[in-house]
């Protein structure tokens, strides 16, 4: 059986690839756990200096695996999805996302924590939390309004509007738009390799300085969002919407 998370290393660049194409890279609890473990290990490994996260050339991720999510929902702040969030926000090493195709839900909110985001023109970013009876996660309620302003953030979080790659770059959610998946992955690798020539301690300290001003507020927001997310999952609204969505995709 092929692993659902591929971990490969070239020089000091670690690439983590979501590898569940038959499910559009939908994230299960076991995938969240594995990703968190790999990121935590990479942060401690002196042979890793930059990390790329991708879903391959066709799809970044369709978000949560709804069946797994409904059967094993997060019930506490140490649940697998929330543990991944903690690993990402405290990651010391540069994180680059190569986003090809769809990036739904946490596939979009994860990008708010990446140091660079390379994206394909045909990408589809969407955060349908309200549509599913849920609330934002991964600090999106704090970071999106700061990045985009209230009105634009509201369009994405309240209305659940989608963005393509060009629109994502225009809004500042991504850095560079590429024509296809092959170019996107190559650009991410090139971006990571550029870091290898830089003084490593200066690089790490600069990332810490970039994150420090918002870290306490982000941790507080993450806690509030996640506790409310657990509460929302137990609501009639969310159960109805999630089950209806699951029936449509099965």
PDB file of C-alpha atoms in Angstrom:
ATOM      1  CA  UNK A   1       0.000   0.000   0.000  1.00  0.00           C
ATOM      2  CA  UNK A   2       1.352   3.417  -0.948  1.00  0.00           C
ATOM      3  CA  UNK A   3       1.841   5.857   1.951  1.00  0.00           C
ATOM      4  CA  UNK A   4      -0.709   8.690   2.027  1.00  0.00           C
ATOM      5  CA  UNK A   5       2.090  11.124   2.918  1.00  0.00           C
ATOM      6  CA  UNK A   6       5.254  10.908   0.848  1.00  0.00           C
ATOM      7  CA  UNK A   7       8.404  12.254   2.510  1.00  0.00           C
ATOM      8  CA  UNK A   8      11.390  12.829   0.241  1.00  0.00           C
ATOM      9  CA  UNK A   9      14.581  14.802   0.750  1.00  0.00           C
ATOM     10  CA  UNK A  10      16.917  16.400  -1.777  1.00  0.00           C
ATOM     11  CA  UNK A  11      19.985  18.027  -0.246  1.00  0.00           C
ATOM     12  CA  UNK A  12      18.523  19.901   2.730  1.00  0.00           C
ATOM     13  CA  UNK A  13      15.028  20.353   1.233  1.00  0.00           C
ATOM     14  CA  UNK A  14      12.297  18.080   2.624  1.00  0.00           C
ATOM     15  CA  UNK A  15       9.206  17.655   0.454  1.00  0.00           C
ATOM     16  CA  UNK A  16       5.972  16.379   2.022  1.00  0.00           C
ATOM     17  CA  UNK A  17       3.444  15.265  -0.571  1.00  0.00           C
ATOM     18  CA  UNK A  18      -0.179  14.414   0.150  1.00  0.00           C
ATOM     19  CA  UNK A  19      -0.633  11.161  -1.764  1.00  0.00           C
ATOM     20  CA  UNK A  20      -4.278  10.210  -1.812  1.00  0.00           C
ATOM     21  CA  UNK A  21      -5.316  11.112  -5.374  1.00  0.00           C
ATOM     22  CA  UNK A  22      -8.390   8.844  -5.389  1.00  0.00           C
ATOM     23  CA  UNK A  23      -9.827  11.001  -2.569  1.00  0.00           C
ATOM     24  CA  UNK A  24      -8.472  14.317  -3.925  1.00  0.00           C
ATOM     25  CA  UNK A  25      -5.962  14.290  -1.056  1.00  0.00           C
ATOM     26  CA  UNK A  26      -8.733  14.582   1.549  1.00  0.00           C
ATOM     27  CA  UNK A  27      -7.137  14.719   4.990  1.00  0.00           C
ATOM     28  CA  UNK A  28      -7.876  11.998   7.531  1.00  0.00           C
ATOM     29  CA  UNK A  29      -6.940  11.974  11.209  1.00  0.00           C
ATOM     30  CA  UNK A  30      -4.042   9.624  10.497  1.00  0.00           C
ATOM     31  CA  UNK A  31      -2.745  12.030   7.823  1.00  0.00           C
ATOM     32  CA  UNK A  32      -2.926  14.962  10.241  1.00  0.00           C
ATOM     33  CA  UNK A  33      -0.973  12.932  12.795  1.00  0.00           C
ATOM     34  CA  UNK A  34       1.651  11.886  10.251  1.00  0.00           C
ATOM     35  CA  UNK A  35       2.087  15.427   8.917  1.00  0.00           C
ATOM     36  CA  UNK A  36       2.484  16.821  12.432  1.00  0.00           C
ATOM     37  CA  UNK A  37       5.058  14.155  13.296  1.00  0.00           C
ATOM     38  CA  UNK A  38       7.036  14.827  10.104  1.00  0.00           C
ATOM     39  CA  UNK A  39       7.068  18.595  10.662  1.00  0.00           C
ATOM     40  CA  UNK A  40       8.130  18.249  14.296  1.00  0.00           C
ATOM     41  CA  UNK A  41      10.919  15.854  13.303  1.00  0.00           C
ATOM     42  CA  UNK A  42      12.055  18.142  10.468  1.00  0.00           C
ATOM     43  CA  UNK A  43      12.295  21.094  12.824  1.00  0.00           C
ATOM     44  CA  UNK A  44      14.722  19.106  14.991  1.00  0.00           C
ATOM     45  CA  UNK A  45      16.739  17.677  12.091  1.00  0.00           C
ATOM     46  CA  UNK A  46      19.884  19.724  11.285  1.00  0.00           C
ATOM     47  CA  UNK A  47      19.959  18.145   7.825  1.00  0.00           C
ATOM     48  CA  UNK A  48      16.639  19.786   6.910  1.00  0.00           C
ATOM     49  CA  UNK A  49      16.752  23.515   6.181  1.00  0.00           C
ATOM     50  CA  UNK A  50      13.574  24.094   4.165  1.00  0.00           C
ATOM     51  CA  UNK A  51      10.263  22.262   3.766  1.00  0.00           C
ATOM     52  CA  UNK A  52       7.882  22.048   0.812  1.00  0.00           C
ATOM     53  CA  UNK A  53       4.308  20.870   1.237  1.00  0.00           C
ATOM     54  CA  UNK A  54       2.293  19.882  -1.815  1.00  0.00           C
ATOM     55  CA  UNK A  55      -0.390  17.550  -3.091  1.00  0.00           C
ATOM     56  CA  UNK A  56       1.331  16.851  -6.377  1.00  0.00           C
ATOM     57  CA  UNK A  57       0.583  18.284  -9.803  1.00  0.00           C
ATOM     58  CA  UNK A  58      -3.222  17.870  -9.838  1.00  0.00           C
ATOM     59  CA  UNK A  59      -4.764  18.693  -6.445  1.00  0.00           C
ATOM     60  CA  UNK A  60      -3.465  20.203  -3.218  1.00  0.00           C
ATOM     61  CA  UNK A  61      -6.276  18.949  -0.950  1.00  0.00           C
ATOM     62  CA  UNK A  62     -10.063  18.834  -0.972  1.00  0.00           C
ATOM     63  CA  UNK A  63     -10.033  19.467   2.790  1.00  0.00           C
ATOM     64  CA  UNK A  64     -11.180  17.090   5.492  1.00  0.00           C
ATOM     65  CA  UNK A  65     -12.117  13.511   4.737  1.00  0.00           C
ATOM     66  CA  UNK A  66     -15.763  13.962   5.699  1.00  0.00           C
ATOM     67  CA  UNK A  67     -16.456  10.319   6.477  1.00  0.00           C
ATOM     68  CA  UNK A  68     -13.449  10.057   8.784  1.00  0.00           C
ATOM     69  CA  UNK A  69     -14.254  13.498  10.183  1.00  0.00           C
ATOM     70  CA  UNK A  70     -17.830  12.552  11.084  1.00  0.00           C
ATOM     71  CA  UNK A  71     -16.826   9.202  12.568  1.00  0.00           C
ATOM     72  CA  UNK A  72     -13.876  10.588  14.533  1.00  0.00           C
ATOM     73  CA  UNK A  73     -14.433  14.343  15.014  1.00  0.00           C
ATOM     74  CA  UNK A  74     -12.001  16.451  17.038  1.00  0.00           C
ATOM     75  CA  UNK A  75     -13.119  16.454  20.666  1.00  0.00           C
ATOM     76  CA  UNK A  76     -10.267  18.256  22.424  1.00  0.00           C
ATOM     77  CA  UNK A  77      -7.414  20.652  21.678  1.00  0.00           C
ATOM     78  CA  UNK A  78      -4.959  17.788  21.247  1.00  0.00           C
ATOM     79  CA  UNK A  79      -6.953  16.193  18.421  1.00  0.00           C
ATOM     80  CA  UNK A  80      -4.957  15.377  15.240  1.00  0.00           C
ATOM     81  CA  UNK A  81      -6.018  18.378  13.110  1.00  0.00           C
ATOM     82  CA  UNK A  82      -5.380  20.807  15.962  1.00  0.00           C
ATOM     83  CA  UNK A  83      -2.024  19.164  16.680  1.00  0.00           C
ATOM     84  CA  UNK A  84      -1.001  19.774  13.072  1.00  0.00           C
ATOM     85  CA  UNK A  85      -1.987  23.433  13.414  1.00  0.00           C
ATOM     86  CA  UNK A  86       0.270  23.777  16.456  1.00  0.00           C
ATOM     87  CA  UNK A  87       3.158  22.108  14.615  1.00  0.00           C
ATOM     88  CA  UNK A  88       2.768  24.527  11.697  1.00  0.00           C
ATOM     89  CA  UNK A  89       2.459  27.767  13.655  1.00  0.00           C
ATOM     90  CA  UNK A  90       5.508  26.893  15.758  1.00  0.00           C
ATOM     91  CA  UNK A  91       7.578  25.611  12.838  1.00  0.00           C
ATOM     92  CA  UNK A  92      10.974  27.314  12.895  1.00  0.00           C
ATOM     93  CA  UNK A  93      12.141  26.363   9.411  1.00  0.00           C
ATOM     94  CA  UNK A  94      10.877  27.959   6.182  1.00  0.00           C
ATOM     95  CA  UNK A  95       7.713  26.351   4.811  1.00  0.00           C
ATOM     96  CA  UNK A  96       6.847  26.622   1.111  1.00  0.00           C
ATOM     97  CA  UNK A  97       3.515  25.494  -0.353  1.00  0.00           C
ATOM     98  CA  UNK A  98       3.184  24.300  -3.946  1.00  0.00           C
ATOM     99  CA  UNK A  99      -0.557  24.513  -4.595  1.00  0.00           C
ATOM    100  CA  UNK A 100      -1.799  22.797  -7.749  1.00  0.00           C
ATOM    101  CA  UNK A 101      -5.561  22.607  -8.302  1.00  0.00           C
ATOM    102  CA  UNK A 102      -8.061  22.626  -5.446  1.00  0.00           C
ATOM    103  CA  UNK A 103      -7.165  23.798  -1.926  1.00  0.00           C
ATOM    104  CA  UNK A 104     -10.371  23.650   0.101  1.00  0.00           C
ATOM    105  CA  UNK A 105     -10.934  24.476   3.772  1.00  0.00           C
ATOM    106  CA  UNK A 106      -7.759  23.794   5.700  1.00  0.00           C
ATOM    107  CA  UNK A 107      -6.051  23.585   2.305  1.00  0.00           C
ATOM    108  CA  UNK A 108      -6.513  27.357   2.114  1.00  0.00           C
ATOM    109  CA  UNK A 109      -6.079  28.304   5.786  1.00  0.00           C
ATOM    110  CA  UNK A 110      -2.768  26.417   5.915  1.00  0.00           C
ATOM    111  CA  UNK A 111      -1.392  28.817   3.306  1.00  0.00           C
ATOM    112  CA  UNK A 112      -1.705  31.721   5.751  1.00  0.00           C
ATOM    113  CA  UNK A 113       1.182  30.165   7.705  1.00  0.00           C
ATOM    114  CA  UNK A 114       3.517  29.382   4.804  1.00  0.00           C
ATOM    115  CA  UNK A 115       6.507  31.587   4.076  1.00  0.00           C
ATOM    116  CA  UNK A 116       5.969  31.322   0.319  1.00  0.00           C
ATOM    117  CA  UNK A 117       3.007  30.039  -1.687  1.00  0.00           C
ATOM    118  CA  UNK A 118       3.420  29.031  -5.342  1.00  0.00           C
ATOM    119  CA  UNK A 119       0.129  28.328  -7.080  1.00  0.00           C
ATOM    120  CA  UNK A 120      -1.232  27.157 -10.421  1.00  0.00           C
ATOM    121  CA  UNK A 121      -3.467  29.355 -12.526  1.00  0.00           C
ATOM    122  CA  UNK A 122      -6.303  26.811 -12.331  1.00  0.00           C
ATOM    123  CA  UNK A 123      -6.163  26.542  -8.531  1.00  0.00           C
ATOM    124  CA  UNK A 124      -9.369  26.813  -6.545  1.00  0.00           C
ATOM    125  CA  UNK A 125      -9.115  28.214  -3.018  1.00  0.00           C
ATOM    126  CA  UNK A 126     -12.280  28.115  -0.927  1.00  0.00           C
ATOM    127  CA  UNK A 127     -13.203  28.155   2.776  1.00  0.00           C
ATOM    128  CA  UNK A 128     -16.799  26.831   2.955  1.00  0.00           C
ATOM    129  CA  UNK A 129     -16.948  26.705   6.750  1.00  0.00           C
ATOM    130  CA  UNK A 130     -20.241  28.591   7.148  1.00  0.00           C
ATOM    131  CA  UNK A 131     -21.815  26.487   4.373  1.00  0.00           C
ATOM    132  CA  UNK A 132     -20.997  23.415   6.485  1.00  0.00           C
ATOM    133  CA  UNK A 133     -22.326  24.897   9.732  1.00  0.00           C
ATOM    134  CA  UNK A 134     -18.811  25.450  11.033  1.00  0.00           C
ATOM    135  CA  UNK A 135     -16.553  28.369  11.938  1.00  0.00           C
ATOM    136  CA  UNK A 136     -13.108  29.365  10.624  1.00  0.00           C
ATOM    137  CA  UNK A 137     -10.014  27.515  11.809  1.00  0.00           C
ATOM    138  CA  UNK A 138      -6.203  27.747  11.750  1.00  0.00           C
ATOM    139  CA  UNK A 139      -6.293  31.401  12.843  1.00  0.00           C
ATOM    140  CA  UNK A 140      -8.134  32.516   9.683  1.00  0.00           C
ATOM    141  CA  UNK A 141     -10.479  34.798  11.630  1.00  0.00           C
ATOM    142  CA  UNK A 142      -7.430  36.781  12.788  1.00  0.00           C
ATOM    143  CA  UNK A 143      -5.060  36.567   9.838  1.00  0.00           C
ATOM    144  CA  UNK A 144      -7.403  37.008   6.869  1.00  0.00           C
ATOM    145  CA  UNK A 145      -8.850  40.404   7.937  1.00  0.00           C
ATOM    146  CA  UNK A 146      -5.323  41.653   8.676  1.00  0.00           C
ATOM    147  CA  UNK A 147      -4.114  40.534   5.283  1.00  0.00           C
ATOM    148  CA  UNK A 148      -7.120  41.488   3.164  1.00  0.00           C
ATOM    149  CA  UNK A 149      -9.223  43.905   5.218  1.00  0.00           C
ATOM    150  CA  UNK A 150     -12.598  43.072   6.750  1.00  0.00           C
ATOM    151  CA  UNK A 151     -14.755  43.244   3.622  1.00  0.00           C
ATOM    152  CA  UNK A 152     -12.591  40.959   1.487  1.00  0.00           C
ATOM    153  CA  UNK A 153     -12.090  38.512   4.349  1.00  0.00           C
ATOM    154  CA  UNK A 154     -15.860  38.449   4.875  1.00  0.00           C
ATOM    155  CA  UNK A 155     -16.448  37.544   1.223  1.00  0.00           C
ATOM    156  CA  UNK A 156     -14.214  34.518   1.674  1.00  0.00           C
ATOM    157  CA  UNK A 157     -15.351  33.441   5.148  1.00  0.00           C
ATOM    158  CA  UNK A 158     -19.053  34.406   5.250  1.00  0.00           C
ATOM    159  CA  UNK A 159     -20.005  33.918   1.605  1.00  0.00           C
ATOM    160  CA  UNK A 160     -17.418  31.224   0.938  1.00  0.00           C
ATOM    161  CA  UNK A 161     -16.390  32.720  -2.416  1.00  0.00           C
ATOM    162  CA  UNK A 162     -13.715  30.841  -4.373  1.00  0.00           C
ATOM    163  CA  UNK A 163     -10.476  32.235  -5.804  1.00  0.00           C
ATOM    164  CA  UNK A 164      -8.326  31.015  -8.662  1.00  0.00           C
ATOM    165  CA  UNK A 165      -4.541  31.253  -8.673  1.00  0.00           C
ATOM    166  CA  UNK A 166      -4.371  34.658 -10.317  1.00  0.00           C
ATOM    167  CA  UNK A 167      -6.871  36.121  -7.840  1.00  0.00           C
ATOM    168  CA  UNK A 168      -5.004  34.569  -4.909  1.00  0.00           C
ATOM    169  CA  UNK A 169      -1.775  36.289  -5.964  1.00  0.00           C
ATOM    170  CA  UNK A 170      -3.571  39.604  -6.499  1.00  0.00           C
ATOM    171  CA  UNK A 171      -4.946  39.448  -2.940  1.00  0.00           C
ATOM    172  CA  UNK A 172      -1.628  38.431  -1.383  1.00  0.00           C
ATOM    173  CA  UNK A 173      -2.639  34.869  -0.465  1.00  0.00           C
ATOM    174  CA  UNK A 174       0.027  33.508  -2.830  1.00  0.00           C
ATOM    175  CA  UNK A 175       3.307  34.828  -4.171  1.00  0.00           C
ATOM    176  CA  UNK A 176       3.531  33.577  -7.723  1.00  0.00           C
ATOM    177  CA  UNK A 177       1.156  31.985 -10.237  1.00  0.00           C
ATOM    178  CA  UNK A 178       2.379  29.231 -12.576  1.00  0.00           C
ATOM    179  CA  UNK A 179       0.749  27.745 -15.659  1.00  0.00           C
ATOM    180  CA  UNK A 180       0.697  24.111 -14.554  1.00  0.00           C
ATOM    181  CA  UNK A 181       1.588  21.683 -11.787  1.00  0.00           C
ATOM    182  CA  UNK A 182       4.995  20.754 -13.149  1.00  0.00           C
ATOM    183  CA  UNK A 183       6.065  24.399 -13.226  1.00  0.00           C
ATOM    184  CA  UNK A 184       4.624  24.982  -9.753  1.00  0.00           C
ATOM    185  CA  UNK A 185       6.561  22.125  -8.159  1.00  0.00           C
ATOM    186  CA  UNK A 186       9.751  23.169  -9.939  1.00  0.00           C
ATOM    187  CA  UNK A 187       9.324  26.774  -8.770  1.00  0.00           C
ATOM    188  CA  UNK A 188       8.828  25.614  -5.170  1.00  0.00           C
ATOM    189  CA  UNK A 189      11.979  23.481  -5.347  1.00  0.00           C
ATOM    190  CA  UNK A 190      13.946  26.397  -6.791  1.00  0.00           C
ATOM    191  CA  UNK A 191      12.617  28.709  -4.056  1.00  0.00           C
ATOM    192  CA  UNK A 192      13.670  26.230  -1.365  1.00  0.00           C
ATOM    193  CA  UNK A 193      17.122  25.727  -2.877  1.00  0.00           C
ATOM    194  CA  UNK A 194      17.749  29.484  -2.840  1.00  0.00           C
ATOM    195  CA  UNK A 195      17.527  29.341   0.955  1.00  0.00           C
ATOM    196  CA  UNK A 196      20.287  26.753   1.217  1.00  0.00           C
ATOM    197  CA  UNK A 197      22.917  29.292   0.184  1.00  0.00           C
ATOM    198  CA  UNK A 198      21.930  31.688   2.986  1.00  0.00           C
ATOM    199  CA  UNK A 199      23.339  31.817   6.546  1.00  0.00           C
ATOM    200  CA  UNK A 200      21.048  29.420   8.377  1.00  0.00           C
ATOM    201  CA  UNK A 201      20.928  30.997  11.844  1.00  0.00           C
ATOM    202  CA  UNK A 202      20.182  34.417  10.358  1.00  0.00           C
ATOM    203  CA  UNK A 203      17.395  32.813   8.327  1.00  0.00           C
ATOM    204  CA  UNK A 204      15.820  31.141  11.370  1.00  0.00           C
ATOM    205  CA  UNK A 205      16.093  34.262  13.506  1.00  0.00           C
ATOM    206  CA  UNK A 206      14.482  36.365  10.786  1.00  0.00           C
ATOM    207  CA  UNK A 207      11.536  33.967  10.530  1.00  0.00           C
ATOM    208  CA  UNK A 208      11.127  34.127  14.328  1.00  0.00           C
ATOM    209  CA  UNK A 209      11.101  37.935  14.179  1.00  0.00           C
ATOM    210  CA  UNK A 210       8.502  37.915  11.396  1.00  0.00           C
ATOM    211  CA  UNK A 211       6.182  35.682  13.430  1.00  0.00           C
ATOM    212  CA  UNK A 212       6.775  37.028  16.939  1.00  0.00           C
ATOM    213  CA  UNK A 213       4.516  40.115  16.882  1.00  0.00           C
ATOM    214  CA  UNK A 214       1.370  38.095  16.185  1.00  0.00           C
ATOM    215  CA  UNK A 215       2.213  34.786  17.892  1.00  0.00           C
ATOM    216  CA  UNK A 216       0.460  35.332  21.240  1.00  0.00           C
ATOM    217  CA  UNK A 217      -2.652  36.655  19.517  1.00  0.00           C
ATOM    218  CA  UNK A 218      -2.557  33.769  17.044  1.00  0.00           C
ATOM    219  CA  UNK A 219      -2.314  31.172  19.819  1.00  0.00           C
ATOM    220  CA  UNK A 220      -5.284  32.746  21.619  1.00  0.00           C
ATOM    221  CA  UNK A 221      -7.312  32.905  18.409  1.00  0.00           C
ATOM    222  CA  UNK A 222      -6.474  29.313  17.539  1.00  0.00           C
ATOM    223  CA  UNK A 223      -7.683  28.146  20.944  1.00  0.00           C
ATOM    224  CA  UNK A 224     -10.975  30.078  20.648  1.00  0.00           C
ATOM    225  CA  UNK A 225     -11.581  28.893  17.088  1.00  0.00           C
ATOM    226  CA  UNK A 226     -10.850  25.264  17.891  1.00  0.00           C
ATOM    227  CA  UNK A 227     -13.075  25.158  20.977  1.00  0.00           C
ATOM    228  CA  UNK A 228     -15.889  26.742  18.984  1.00  0.00           C
ATOM    229  CA  UNK A 229     -15.198  24.366  16.070  1.00  0.00           C
ATOM    230  CA  UNK A 230     -15.735  21.388  18.414  1.00  0.00           C
ATOM    231  CA  UNK A 231     -18.965  22.987  19.638  1.00  0.00           C
ATOM    232  CA  UNK A 232     -20.154  23.672  16.086  1.00  0.00           C
ATOM    233  CA  UNK A 233     -19.500  20.059  15.047  1.00  0.00           C
ATOM    234  CA  UNK A 234     -22.027  18.953  17.638  1.00  0.00           C
ATOM    235  CA  UNK A 235     -24.661  21.370  16.361  1.00  0.00           C
ATOM    236  CA  UNK A 236     -27.689  20.316  14.310  1.00  0.00           C
ATOM    237  CA  UNK A 237     -26.628  22.762  11.572  1.00  0.00           C
ATOM    238  CA  UNK A 238     -23.232  21.188  11.086  1.00  0.00           C
ATOM    239  CA  UNK A 239     -24.403  17.589  11.308  1.00  0.00           C
ATOM    240  CA  UNK A 240     -27.100  18.235   8.712  1.00  0.00           C
ATOM    241  CA  UNK A 241     -24.786  20.088   6.328  1.00  0.00           C
ATOM    242  CA  UNK A 242     -21.875  17.653   6.657  1.00  0.00           C
ATOM    243  CA  UNK A 243     -24.044  14.577   6.151  1.00  0.00           C
ATOM    244  CA  UNK A 244     -25.703  16.166   3.122  1.00  0.00           C
ATOM    245  CA  UNK A 245     -22.271  16.935   1.654  1.00  0.00           C
ATOM    246  CA  UNK A 246     -21.086  13.389   2.332  1.00  0.00           C
ATOM    247  CA  UNK A 247     -24.112  11.943   0.530  1.00  0.00           C
ATOM    248  CA  UNK A 248     -23.426  14.149  -2.509  1.00  0.00           C
ATOM    249  CA  UNK A 249     -19.827  13.044  -2.886  1.00  0.00           C
ATOM    250  CA  UNK A 250     -20.331   9.339  -2.245  1.00  0.00           C
TER     251      UNK A 250
END
